[in-house]
Amino acid sequence: MDTQPGVLLIKSESESSAGLGHFLSGRGYLVEEHASAVEALTRFRSEYHQLVITDLRLPDISGLDVLRRIKSDSPETPVMVLGGHADLGDVVRALREGASDYLLHPLSDHEIVNLAVKRLMQARKLLTQNRVIREELERRNRELKEHLQVLQQDQQAGRLLQQHMLPRTPYRYPGGIEASFRLLPTLYLSGDFVDYGLFGERFVAFYLADVSGHGVSSALVTALIKHSTTHLVREKALFASLTELENDLQYLIEFLNRELFEAPLDKHASLFIGVVDTRAQELYYCVGGQLPMPALIDRGKASWLPGKGKPVGLFADGSWEVFRCKLPQHWNLVACSDGVLELLSGDSLMEKEAQLLDLIEESEGSIDTLCRLLKIDRPEEQPDDIAVLRLRHVKS
């Protein structure tokens, strides 16, 4: 139940003001009348008095001084001044100094007073409501800024962690194999990821993963892939024997598929995973929905590797095939996540792939050159995460 609005009435002994307090009380206002302005000011309480009505001519201090004191103590409290035609100069000054309204004696029609009071009360109510809303918005904005600050700190920590999980680039392995990459996230964290390593003295294994979506959740899946791959390779001693390479690749991609499919993350990934036999110069690889396919550069000519396979984590059983490719004497292998396709013109996927292959060929496998040709060598926001992985045989 709403309380009755309070009115502080400071009036002279003029006949025109007589009965004003009684009239307003009859209209539902709690009226507190005073003939002394000094006494009225000591009684004023902004939380109780929603309106102050004061005569301009008072026996102790002027109505203008009352106005100034009220506005100094409570700027939101409306003040209505009462004056005669001879007081028009003071009325103008009162309006300039913050009075909300004025009425002129004689107050013969109290209903006009009632309408003016009602309007000021409604304005005061709206002002109070706006202040409460503004304070609530300011409180929520402060909370939002605090949450955003925490989120930014979390993202920065996640970015640092993800960067520490990435391999060194470039890195040269025995047998003349050099691996390098470029990773360009759209946000703090990337849903793209690359990794590579030497197993034994002969096999260089690697993968490029592109997790669906963006941001933290996708980046966490890249961490899951990294952890699962590292753990499995060590536990099962994968890529230790030439005779088991194909089985190891198939086992690894099927294991990752189960990990993602059974995880309650609603995430899947395109994956290109391979092993280079540095002695035999052969490439073994599996394709998990990789698009575009990696390109092999031989004597300045680029061509797509053959092969296809379902994305990882999308189906319970993907039935992936292991492909095998004899590598030329001096080769470059370039794999890109599908974010690069967003940068290319063309109405069809085939047109974009043809354009990308031309750029890979023009770059001669150089990541820096390819990024320059794709116009991603500048710190500008990209439409999607972009990863470029390069392996090559370095001339001895």
mmCIF file of C-alpha atoms in Angstrom:
data_model
loop_
_atom_site.group_PDB
_atom_site.id
_atom_site.type_symbol
_atom_site.label_atom_id
_atom_site.label_comp_id
_atom_site.label_asym_id
_atom_site.label_seq_id
_atom_site.Cartn_x
_atom_site.Cartn_y
_atom_site.Cartn_z
ATOM 1 C CA MET A 1 0.000 0.000 0.000
ATOM 2 C CA ASP A 2 1.423 3.413 -1.033
ATOM 3 C CA THR A 3 1.841 5.995 1.736
ATOM 4 C CA GLN A 4 0.214 9.395 1.368
ATOM 5 C CA PRO A 5 2.556 11.973 -0.195
ATOM 6 C CA GLY A 6 3.767 14.685 2.178
ATOM 7 C CA VAL A 7 3.584 18.402 1.470
ATOM 8 C CA LEU A 8 5.479 21.060 3.423
ATOM 9 C CA LEU A 9 3.402 24.246 3.187
ATOM 10 C CA ILE A 10 5.017 27.550 4.232
ATOM 11 C CA LYS A 11 2.465 30.303 3.925
ATOM 12 C CA SER A 12 1.936 33.868 4.910
ATOM 13 C CA GLU A 13 -1.071 35.133 6.749
ATOM 14 C CA SER A 14 -2.668 36.358 3.523
ATOM 15 C CA GLU A 15 -6.325 35.625 3.052
ATOM 16 C CA SER A 16 -5.535 34.018 -0.339
ATOM 17 C CA SER A 17 -3.498 31.213 1.325
ATOM 18 C CA ALA A 18 -6.138 30.488 3.957
ATOM 19 C CA GLY A 19 -7.685 27.079 3.603
ATOM 20 C CA LEU A 20 -4.990 25.819 1.159
ATOM 21 C CA GLY A 21 -3.648 23.282 3.625
ATOM 22 C CA HIS A 22 -7.136 22.039 4.473
ATOM 23 C CA PHE A 23 -7.961 21.746 0.761
ATOM 24 C CA LEU A 24 -4.816 19.675 -0.023
ATOM 25 C CA SER A 25 -5.459 17.442 2.981
ATOM 26 C CA GLY A 26 -8.874 16.758 1.544
ATOM 27 C CA ARG A 27 -7.193 15.646 -1.680
ATOM 28 C CA GLY A 28 -5.194 12.946 0.105
ATOM 29 C CA TYR A 29 -1.940 14.767 0.919
ATOM 30 C CA LEU A 30 -0.293 14.813 4.339
ATOM 31 C CA VAL A 31 0.126 18.542 4.773
ATOM 32 C CA GLU A 32 2.457 20.107 7.341
ATOM 33 C CA GLU A 33 1.788 23.840 7.623
ATOM 34 C CA HIS A 34 4.159 26.474 8.954
ATOM 35 C CA ALA A 35 3.995 30.241 9.118
ATOM 36 C CA SER A 36 7.677 30.432 10.061
ATOM 37 C CA ALA A 37 10.109 29.585 7.282
ATOM 38 C CA VAL A 38 12.937 28.990 9.766
ATOM 39 C CA GLU A 39 10.884 26.452 11.691
ATOM 40 C CA ALA A 40 9.713 24.806 8.456
ATOM 41 C CA LEU A 41 13.280 24.374 7.245
ATOM 42 C CA THR A 42 14.264 22.629 10.470
ATOM 43 C CA ARG A 43 11.339 20.240 9.952
ATOM 44 C CA PHE A 44 12.044 19.508 6.272
ATOM 45 C CA ARG A 45 12.822 15.864 5.452
ATOM 46 C CA SER A 46 13.353 14.972 1.786
ATOM 47 C CA GLU A 47 12.283 11.356 2.333
ATOM 48 C CA TYR A 48 8.959 12.538 3.767
ATOM 49 C CA HIS A 49 8.156 15.818 2.028
ATOM 50 C CA GLN A 50 7.658 15.115 -1.682
ATOM 51 C CA LEU A 51 6.730 18.758 -2.354
ATOM 52 C CA VAL A 52 7.411 22.141 -0.787
ATOM 53 C CA ILE A 53 4.984 25.032 -1.352
ATOM 54 C CA THR A 54 6.177 28.414 -0.114
ATOM 55 C CA ASP A 55 4.980 31.980 -0.281
ATOM 56 C CA LEU A 56 7.591 34.354 -1.585
ATOM 57 C CA ARG A 57 6.759 36.916 1.131
ATOM 58 C CA LEU A 58 7.205 35.471 4.609
ATOM 59 C CA PRO A 59 7.574 37.140 8.008
ATOM 60 C CA ASP A 60 11.110 35.840 8.814
ATOM 61 C CA ILE A 61 13.037 34.993 5.624
ATOM 62 C CA SER A 62 12.096 35.240 1.952
ATOM 63 C CA GLY A 63 10.640 32.469 -0.140
ATOM 64 C CA LEU A 64 13.690 32.709 -2.409
ATOM 65 C CA ASP A 65 15.920 31.834 0.563
ATOM 66 C CA VAL A 66 13.626 28.901 1.339
ATOM 67 C CA LEU A 67 13.956 27.738 -2.261
ATOM 68 C CA ARG A 68 17.751 27.976 -2.127
ATOM 69 C CA ARG A 69 17.952 26.029 1.140
ATOM 70 C CA ILE A 70 15.650 23.268 -0.091
ATOM 71 C CA LYS A 71 17.487 22.910 -3.413
ATOM 72 C CA SER A 72 20.806 22.841 -1.599
ATOM 73 C CA ASP A 73 19.649 20.044 0.724
ATOM 74 C CA SER A 74 17.556 18.071 -1.782
ATOM 75 C CA PRO A 75 17.862 19.014 -5.479
ATOM 76 C CA GLU A 76 15.203 16.469 -6.451
ATOM 77 C CA THR A 77 12.478 17.956 -4.238
ATOM 78 C CA PRO A 78 10.126 20.165 -6.292
ATOM 79 C CA VAL A 79 9.348 23.607 -4.911
ATOM 80 C CA MET A 80 6.269 25.642 -5.878
ATOM 81 C CA VAL A 81 6.311 29.360 -5.111
ATOM 82 C CA LEU A 82 3.275 31.541 -4.408
ATOM 83 C CA GLY A 83 3.344 35.260 -5.159
ATOM 84 C CA GLY A 84 1.283 38.201 -6.204
ATOM 85 C CA HIS A 85 1.411 40.212 -9.381
ATOM 86 C CA ALA A 86 3.797 42.571 -7.647
ATOM 87 C CA ASP A 87 6.195 39.665 -7.084
ATOM 88 C CA LEU A 88 6.677 38.700 -10.727
ATOM 89 C CA GLY A 89 10.362 39.633 -10.611
ATOM 90 C CA ASP A 90 10.902 37.271 -7.666
ATOM 91 C CA VAL A 91 8.851 34.587 -9.448
ATOM 92 C CA VAL A 92 11.181 34.786 -12.451
ATOM 93 C CA ARG A 93 14.229 34.586 -10.186
ATOM 94 C CA ALA A 94 12.713 31.604 -8.384
ATOM 95 C CA LEU A 95 12.166 29.767 -11.671
ATOM 96 C CA ARG A 96 15.751 30.491 -12.704
ATOM 97 C CA GLU A 97 17.024 29.135 -9.378
ATOM 98 C CA GLY A 98 15.150 25.851 -9.668
ATOM 99 C CA ALA A 99 11.513 26.378 -8.725
ATOM 100 C CA SER A 100 9.332 23.778 -10.442
ATOM 101 C CA ASP A 101 6.180 25.901 -10.750
ATOM 102 C CA TYR A 102 4.467 29.016 -9.474
ATOM 103 C CA LEU A 103 0.959 30.260 -8.754
ATOM 104 C CA LEU A 104 -0.213 33.840 -8.313
ATOM 105 C CA HIS A 105 -2.516 35.172 -5.655
ATOM 106 C CA PRO A 106 -5.390 35.233 -5.297
ATOM 107 C CA LEU A 107 -5.778 31.440 -5.185
ATOM 108 C CA SER A 108 -9.469 31.615 -5.841
ATOM 109 C CA ASP A 109 -9.669 28.270 -7.675
ATOM 110 C CA HIS A 110 -8.046 25.626 -5.503
ATOM 111 C CA GLU A 111 -8.612 23.002 -8.187
ATOM 112 C CA ILE A 112 -5.924 24.715 -10.270
ATOM 113 C CA VAL A 113 -3.624 24.272 -7.272
ATOM 114 C CA ASN A 114 -4.614 20.617 -7.086
ATOM 115 C CA LEU A 115 -3.751 20.035 -10.759
ATOM 116 C CA ALA A 116 -0.382 21.781 -10.367
ATOM 117 C CA VAL A 117 0.427 19.757 -7.223
ATOM 118 C CA LYS A 118 -0.621 16.517 -8.879
ATOM 119 C CA ARG A 119 1.630 17.235 -11.867
ATOM 120 C CA LEU A 120 4.630 17.981 -9.643
ATOM 121 C CA MET A 121 3.990 14.855 -7.561
ATOM 122 C CA GLN A 122 3.917 12.717 -10.689
ATOM 123 C CA ALA A 123 7.119 14.335 -11.923
ATOM 124 C CA ARG A 124 8.765 13.705 -8.521
ATOM 125 C CA LYS A 125 7.630 10.076 -8.602
ATOM 126 C CA LEU A 126 9.047 9.604 -12.088
ATOM 127 C CA LEU A 127 12.285 11.277 -11.049
ATOM 128 C CA THR A 128 12.574 8.961 -8.058
ATOM 129 C CA GLN A 129 11.804 5.924 -10.192
ATOM 130 C CA ASN A 130 14.406 7.020 -12.748
ATOM 131 C CA ARG A 131 16.972 7.491 -9.992
ATOM 132 C CA VAL A 132 16.267 4.009 -8.619
ATOM 133 C CA ILE A 133 16.511 2.541 -12.120
ATOM 134 C CA ARG A 134 19.719 4.484 -12.812
ATOM 135 C CA GLU A 135 21.259 3.288 -9.550
ATOM 136 C CA GLU A 136 20.260 -0.287 -10.369
ATOM 137 C CA LEU A 137 21.744 0.029 -13.855
ATOM 138 C CA GLU A 138 24.939 1.479 -12.405
ATOM 139 C CA ARG A 139 25.107 -1.417 -9.927
ATOM 140 C CA ARG A 140 24.578 -3.956 -12.685
ATOM 141 C CA ASN A 141 27.117 -2.195 -14.905
ATOM 142 C CA ARG A 142 29.666 -2.404 -12.103
ATOM 143 C CA GLU A 143 28.921 -6.104 -11.701
ATOM 144 C CA LEU A 144 29.121 -6.601 -15.460
ATOM 145 C CA LYS A 145 32.493 -4.828 -15.609
ATOM 146 C CA GLU A 146 33.730 -7.037 -12.784
ATOM 147 C CA HIS A 147 32.481 -10.161 -14.575
ATOM 148 C CA LEU A 148 34.050 -8.991 -17.841
ATOM 149 C CA GLN A 149 37.324 -8.342 -16.070
ATOM 150 C CA VAL A 150 37.276 -11.862 -14.622
ATOM 151 C CA LEU A 151 36.365 -13.270 -18.035
ATOM 152 C CA GLN A 152 39.200 -11.364 -19.700
ATOM 153 C CA GLN A 153 41.617 -12.613 -17.072
ATOM 154 C CA ASP A 154 40.368 -16.164 -17.627
ATOM 155 C CA GLN A 155 40.723 -15.787 -21.381
ATOM 156 C CA GLN A 156 44.223 -14.360 -21.043
ATOM 157 C CA ALA A 157 45.173 -17.249 -18.761
ATOM 158 C CA GLY A 158 43.638 -19.683 -21.247
ATOM 159 C CA ARG A 159 45.495 -18.045 -24.132
ATOM 160 C CA LEU A 160 48.764 -18.302 -22.239
ATOM 161 C CA LEU A 161 48.085 -21.964 -21.463
ATOM 162 C CA GLN A 162 47.154 -22.730 -25.070
ATOM 163 C CA GLN A 163 50.301 -20.994 -26.341
ATOM 164 C CA HIS A 164 52.417 -23.053 -23.957
ATOM 165 C CA MET A 165 50.830 -26.233 -25.313
ATOM 166 C CA LEU A 166 51.861 -25.394 -28.857
ATOM 167 C CA PRO A 167 55.143 -26.758 -30.229
ATOM 168 C CA ARG A 168 58.160 -24.613 -31.066
ATOM 169 C CA THR A 169 58.124 -23.060 -34.488
ATOM 170 C CA PRO A 170 60.062 -23.625 -36.622
ATOM 171 C CA TYR A 171 61.604 -26.864 -35.357
ATOM 172 C CA ARG A 172 63.998 -29.102 -37.254
ATOM 173 C CA TYR A 173 64.157 -32.837 -36.653
ATOM 174 C CA PRO A 174 66.810 -35.391 -37.566
ATOM 175 C CA GLY A 175 66.430 -36.584 -41.126
ATOM 176 C CA GLY A 176 66.065 -33.030 -42.497
ATOM 177 C CA ILE A 177 62.398 -32.548 -41.554
ATOM 178 C CA GLU A 178 61.357 -29.043 -40.472
ATOM 179 C CA ALA A 179 57.935 -28.273 -38.980
ATOM 180 C CA SER A 180 56.420 -24.821 -38.486
ATOM 181 C CA PHE A 181 53.011 -23.218 -38.108
ATOM 182 C CA ARG A 182 51.036 -19.987 -37.830
ATOM 183 C CA LEU A 183 47.950 -19.782 -35.605
ATOM 184 C CA LEU A 184 45.618 -16.769 -35.831
ATOM 185 C CA PRO A 185 42.618 -16.872 -33.467
ATOM 186 C CA THR A 186 39.560 -14.670 -33.951
ATOM 187 C CA LEU A 187 39.316 -14.255 -30.164
ATOM 188 C CA TYR A 188 41.736 -14.672 -27.289
ATOM 189 C CA LEU A 189 41.554 -18.427 -27.712
ATOM 190 C CA SER A 190 41.587 -20.567 -30.821
ATOM 191 C CA GLY A 191 39.545 -23.557 -31.897
ATOM 192 C CA ASP A 192 42.416 -24.447 -34.249
ATOM 193 C CA PHE A 193 45.460 -26.301 -32.985
ATOM 194 C CA VAL A 194 48.608 -27.932 -34.326
ATOM 195 C CA ASP A 195 51.189 -30.246 -32.820
ATOM 196 C CA TYR A 196 54.145 -32.325 -33.954
ATOM 197 C CA GLY A 197 56.932 -34.411 -32.480
ATOM 198 C CA LEU A 198 59.680 -36.935 -33.141
ATOM 199 C CA PHE A 199 59.179 -40.563 -32.138
ATOM 200 C CA GLY A 200 62.242 -42.702 -31.965
ATOM 201 C CA GLU A 201 64.810 -41.472 -34.432
ATOM 202 C CA ARG A 202 62.717 -42.017 -37.522
ATOM 203 C CA PHE A 203 59.095 -40.891 -37.309
ATOM 204 C CA VAL A 204 57.769 -37.324 -37.197
ATOM 205 C CA ALA A 205 54.091 -37.330 -36.270
ATOM 206 C CA PHE A 206 51.838 -34.272 -36.572
ATOM 207 C CA TYR A 207 48.254 -33.123 -36.714
ATOM 208 C CA LEU A 208 46.129 -30.085 -37.521
ATOM 209 C CA ALA A 209 42.784 -29.847 -35.707
ATOM 210 C CA ASP A 210 39.930 -27.425 -36.339
ATOM 211 C CA VAL A 211 37.284 -27.643 -33.593
ATOM 212 C CA SER A 212 33.745 -26.475 -34.374
ATOM 213 C CA GLY A 213 32.718 -23.137 -32.900
ATOM 214 C CA HIS A 214 34.826 -20.401 -31.353
ATOM 215 C CA GLY A 215 36.102 -19.199 -28.018
ATOM 216 C CA VAL A 216 36.712 -20.939 -24.722
ATOM 217 C CA SER A 217 34.706 -24.118 -25.300
ATOM 218 C CA SER A 218 36.428 -24.834 -28.615
ATOM 219 C CA ALA A 219 39.834 -24.032 -27.131
ATOM 220 C CA LEU A 220 39.163 -26.461 -24.283
ATOM 221 C CA VAL A 221 38.527 -29.194 -26.837
ATOM 222 C CA THR A 222 41.916 -28.474 -28.425
ATOM 223 C CA ALA A 223 43.416 -28.991 -24.950
ATOM 224 C CA LEU A 224 41.508 -32.265 -24.673
ATOM 225 C CA ILE A 225 42.870 -33.409 -28.037
ATOM 226 C CA LYS A 226 46.401 -32.415 -27.023
ATOM 227 C CA HIS A 227 46.170 -34.197 -23.655
ATOM 228 C CA SER A 228 44.529 -37.336 -25.060
ATOM 229 C CA THR A 229 47.022 -37.595 -27.911
ATOM 230 C CA THR A 230 50.054 -37.123 -25.670
ATOM 231 C CA HIS A 231 48.740 -39.568 -23.071
ATOM 232 C CA LEU A 232 47.800 -42.213 -25.617
ATOM 233 C CA VAL A 233 51.056 -42.004 -27.546
ATOM 234 C CA ARG A 234 53.015 -42.542 -24.351
ATOM 235 C CA GLU A 235 50.742 -45.204 -22.896
ATOM 236 C CA LYS A 236 50.496 -47.287 -26.072
ATOM 237 C CA ALA A 237 54.002 -46.450 -27.373
ATOM 238 C CA LEU A 238 52.548 -45.365 -30.708
ATOM 239 C CA PHE A 239 54.700 -44.582 -33.759
ATOM 240 C CA ALA A 240 57.566 -46.728 -32.521
ATOM 241 C CA SER A 241 57.475 -49.378 -35.234
ATOM 242 C CA LEU A 242 57.218 -49.145 -39.009
ATOM 243 C CA THR A 243 55.005 -52.230 -39.188
ATOM 244 C CA GLU A 244 52.491 -50.648 -36.787
ATOM 245 C CA LEU A 245 52.291 -47.135 -38.244
ATOM 246 C CA GLU A 246 48.998 -47.655 -40.064
ATOM 247 C CA ASN A 247 47.412 -49.391 -37.074
ATOM 248 C CA ASP A 248 48.663 -46.652 -34.742
ATOM 249 C CA LEU A 249 47.172 -43.880 -36.884
ATOM 250 C CA GLN A 250 43.839 -45.636 -37.128
ATOM 251 C CA TYR A 251 43.799 -46.410 -33.417
ATOM 252 C CA LEU A 252 44.575 -42.776 -32.531
ATOM 253 C CA ILE A 253 41.904 -41.191 -34.721
ATOM 254 C CA GLU A 254 39.278 -43.680 -33.542
ATOM 255 C CA PHE A 255 40.232 -42.986 -29.917
ATOM 256 C CA LEU A 256 39.892 -39.213 -30.418
ATOM 257 C CA ASN A 257 36.555 -39.764 -32.109
ATOM 258 C CA ARG A 258 35.251 -41.652 -29.072
ATOM 259 C CA GLU A 259 36.595 -38.989 -26.721
ATOM 260 C CA LEU A 260 34.756 -36.176 -28.514
ATOM 261 C CA PHE A 261 31.627 -38.172 -29.336
ATOM 262 C CA GLU A 262 31.102 -39.252 -25.728
ATOM 263 C CA ALA A 263 32.020 -35.889 -24.185
ATOM 264 C CA PRO A 264 28.952 -33.713 -23.340
ATOM 265 C CA LEU A 265 30.372 -30.751 -25.256
ATOM 266 C CA ASP A 266 28.479 -30.891 -28.553
ATOM 267 C CA LYS A 267 31.771 -30.377 -30.355
ATOM 268 C CA HIS A 268 33.427 -32.084 -33.294
ATOM 269 C CA ALA A 269 36.643 -31.413 -35.166
ATOM 270 C CA SER A 270 38.154 -31.702 -38.591
ATOM 271 C CA LEU A 271 41.494 -33.424 -38.277
ATOM 272 C CA PHE A 272 44.459 -34.156 -40.475
ATOM 273 C CA ILE A 273 46.903 -36.470 -38.760
ATOM 274 C CA GLY A 274 50.030 -37.951 -40.273
ATOM 275 C CA VAL A 275 53.446 -39.528 -39.772
ATOM 276 C CA VAL A 276 56.531 -38.974 -41.914
ATOM 277 C CA ASP A 277 58.958 -41.862 -42.144
ATOM 278 C CA THR A 278 62.149 -39.820 -42.474
ATOM 279 C CA ARG A 279 64.223 -42.776 -43.690
ATOM 280 C CA ALA A 280 61.903 -44.038 -46.379
ATOM 281 C CA GLN A 281 60.553 -40.518 -47.142
ATOM 282 C CA GLU A 282 56.968 -41.753 -46.948
ATOM 283 C CA LEU A 283 53.878 -40.077 -45.541
ATOM 284 C CA TYR A 284 51.127 -41.991 -43.733
ATOM 285 C CA TYR A 285 47.982 -40.027 -42.919
ATOM 286 C CA CYS A 286 44.300 -40.062 -41.957
ATOM 287 C CA VAL A 287 41.711 -37.499 -42.975
ATOM 288 C CA GLY A 288 38.977 -36.560 -40.494
ATOM 289 C CA GLY A 289 36.789 -34.133 -42.399
ATOM 290 C CA GLN A 290 39.782 -31.946 -43.315
ATOM 291 C CA LEU A 291 38.867 -29.130 -45.687
ATOM 292 C CA PRO A 292 40.771 -27.980 -47.640
ATOM 293 C CA MET A 293 43.020 -30.982 -48.066
ATOM 294 C CA PRO A 294 46.751 -30.482 -47.475
ATOM 295 C CA ALA A 295 48.808 -29.580 -50.524
ATOM 296 C CA LEU A 296 52.098 -31.225 -51.483
ATOM 297 C CA ILE A 297 54.622 -29.069 -53.328
ATOM 298 C CA ASP A 298 57.106 -30.898 -55.546
ATOM 299 C CA ARG A 299 59.547 -28.977 -57.758
ATOM 300 C CA GLY A 300 57.449 -25.822 -57.569
ATOM 301 C CA LYS A 301 54.142 -27.522 -58.395
ATOM 302 C CA ALA A 302 51.377 -27.841 -55.774
ATOM 303 C CA SER A 303 48.721 -30.548 -55.762
ATOM 304 C CA TRP A 304 46.132 -31.704 -53.221
ATOM 305 C CA LEU A 305 46.746 -34.928 -51.351
ATOM 306 C CA PRO A 306 44.110 -37.564 -52.102
ATOM 307 C CA GLY A 307 41.818 -38.920 -49.409
ATOM 308 C CA LYS A 308 38.704 -38.214 -47.386
ATOM 309 C CA GLY A 309 37.122 -39.169 -44.080
ATOM 310 C CA LYS A 310 34.376 -38.140 -41.651
ATOM 311 C CA PRO A 311 34.885 -35.395 -39.025
ATOM 312 C CA VAL A 312 36.020 -36.565 -35.619
ATOM 313 C CA GLY A 313 33.413 -36.643 -32.844
ATOM 314 C CA LEU A 314 30.371 -36.365 -35.094
ATOM 315 C CA PHE A 315 29.578 -40.065 -35.551
ATOM 316 C CA ALA A 316 29.996 -43.063 -33.259
ATOM 317 C CA ASP A 317 31.953 -44.893 -35.954
ATOM 318 C CA GLY A 318 33.855 -43.075 -38.662
ATOM 319 C CA SER A 319 35.695 -46.010 -40.312
ATOM 320 C CA TRP A 320 38.768 -43.984 -41.215
ATOM 321 C CA GLU A 321 41.235 -45.129 -43.841
ATOM 322 C CA VAL A 322 45.008 -44.715 -43.643
ATOM 323 C CA PHE A 323 46.529 -43.275 -46.813
ATOM 324 C CA ARG A 324 50.148 -43.631 -47.878
ATOM 325 C CA CYS A 325 52.203 -41.362 -50.093
ATOM 326 C CA LYS A 326 55.773 -41.559 -51.354
ATOM 327 C CA LEU A 327 57.426 -38.194 -50.849
ATOM 328 C CA PRO A 328 59.698 -36.614 -53.471
ATOM 329 C CA GLN A 329 63.294 -35.692 -52.722
ATOM 330 C CA HIS A 330 62.633 -32.092 -51.660
ATOM 331 C CA TRP A 331 59.021 -31.497 -50.671
ATOM 332 C CA ASN A 332 56.754 -29.066 -48.836
ATOM 333 C CA LEU A 333 53.502 -30.104 -47.204
ATOM 334 C CA VAL A 334 51.083 -27.262 -46.376
ATOM 335 C CA ALA A 335 47.845 -27.798 -44.416
ATOM 336 C CA CYS A 336 45.332 -25.032 -43.652
ATOM 337 C CA SER A 337 42.218 -24.920 -41.515
ATOM 338 C CA ASP A 338 38.994 -24.023 -43.308
ATOM 339 C CA GLY A 339 39.190 -20.423 -42.021
ATOM 340 C CA VAL A 340 41.405 -19.554 -45.002
ATOM 341 C CA LEU A 341 38.526 -20.330 -47.371
ATOM 342 C CA GLU A 342 36.572 -17.419 -45.837
ATOM 343 C CA LEU A 343 39.270 -15.074 -47.112
ATOM 344 C CA LEU A 344 39.014 -16.138 -50.752
ATOM 345 C CA SER A 345 36.687 -14.928 -53.467
ATOM 346 C CA GLY A 346 34.647 -17.304 -55.567
ATOM 347 C CA ASP A 347 31.097 -18.568 -55.710
ATOM 348 C CA SER A 348 31.892 -22.228 -55.145
ATOM 349 C CA LEU A 349 34.145 -24.330 -52.948
ATOM 350 C CA MET A 350 35.975 -25.605 -56.024
ATOM 351 C CA GLU A 351 36.828 -22.060 -57.106
ATOM 352 C CA LYS A 352 38.139 -21.184 -53.648
ATOM 353 C CA GLU A 353 40.196 -24.366 -53.433
ATOM 354 C CA ALA A 354 41.704 -23.706 -56.870
ATOM 355 C CA GLN A 355 42.585 -20.168 -55.784
ATOM 356 C CA LEU A 356 44.142 -21.420 -52.551
ATOM 357 C CA LEU A 357 46.204 -24.028 -54.383
ATOM 358 C CA ASP A 358 47.565 -21.310 -56.670
ATOM 359 C CA LEU A 359 48.544 -19.219 -53.645
ATOM 360 C CA ILE A 360 50.229 -22.177 -51.943
ATOM 361 C CA GLU A 361 52.153 -22.843 -55.130
ATOM 362 C CA GLU A 362 53.121 -19.172 -55.429
ATOM 363 C CA SER A 363 54.291 -19.119 -51.801
ATOM 364 C CA GLU A 364 56.565 -22.124 -52.431
ATOM 365 C CA GLY A 365 55.457 -23.402 -49.034
ATOM 366 C CA SER A 366 56.592 -20.334 -47.068
ATOM 367 C CA ILE A 367 54.067 -19.573 -44.304
ATOM 368 C CA ASP A 368 55.067 -15.897 -44.201
ATOM 369 C CA THR A 369 54.557 -15.541 -47.949
ATOM 370 C CA LEU A 370 51.266 -17.455 -47.896
ATOM 371 C CA CYS A 371 49.933 -15.294 -45.055
ATOM 372 C CA ARG A 372 50.935 -12.189 -47.002
ATOM 373 C CA LEU A 373 49.166 -13.464 -50.114
ATOM 374 C CA LEU A 374 46.082 -14.289 -48.035
ATOM 375 C CA LYS A 375 46.355 -10.821 -46.426
ATOM 376 C CA ILE A 376 46.477 -12.266 -42.911
ATOM 377 C CA ASP A 377 49.952 -11.002 -42.102
ATOM 378 C CA ARG A 378 48.409 -7.928 -40.454
ATOM 379 C CA PRO A 379 46.779 -7.822 -36.984
ATOM 380 C CA GLU A 380 43.224 -7.538 -38.266
ATOM 381 C CA GLU A 381 40.151 -9.427 -37.156
ATOM 382 C CA GLN A 382 39.508 -12.527 -39.264
ATOM 383 C CA PRO A 383 36.108 -14.171 -39.889
ATOM 384 C CA ASP A 384 37.330 -17.500 -38.472
ATOM 385 C CA ASP A 385 40.260 -19.067 -36.651
ATOM 386 C CA ILE A 386 43.095 -19.739 -39.075
ATOM 387 C CA ALA A 387 45.903 -22.268 -38.766
ATOM 388 C CA VAL A 388 48.616 -23.028 -41.299
ATOM 389 C CA LEU A 389 50.906 -26.015 -40.778
ATOM 390 C CA ARG A 390 53.991 -26.660 -42.870
ATOM 391 C CA LEU A 391 56.321 -29.620 -42.998
ATOM 392 C CA ARG A 392 59.201 -29.767 -45.414
ATOM 393 C CA HIS A 393 62.328 -31.665 -46.264
ATOM 394 C CA VAL A 394 65.276 -29.338 -45.921
ATOM 395 C CA LYS A 395 68.181 -29.710 -48.296
ATOM 396 C CA SER A 396 71.230 -31.013 -46.473
#
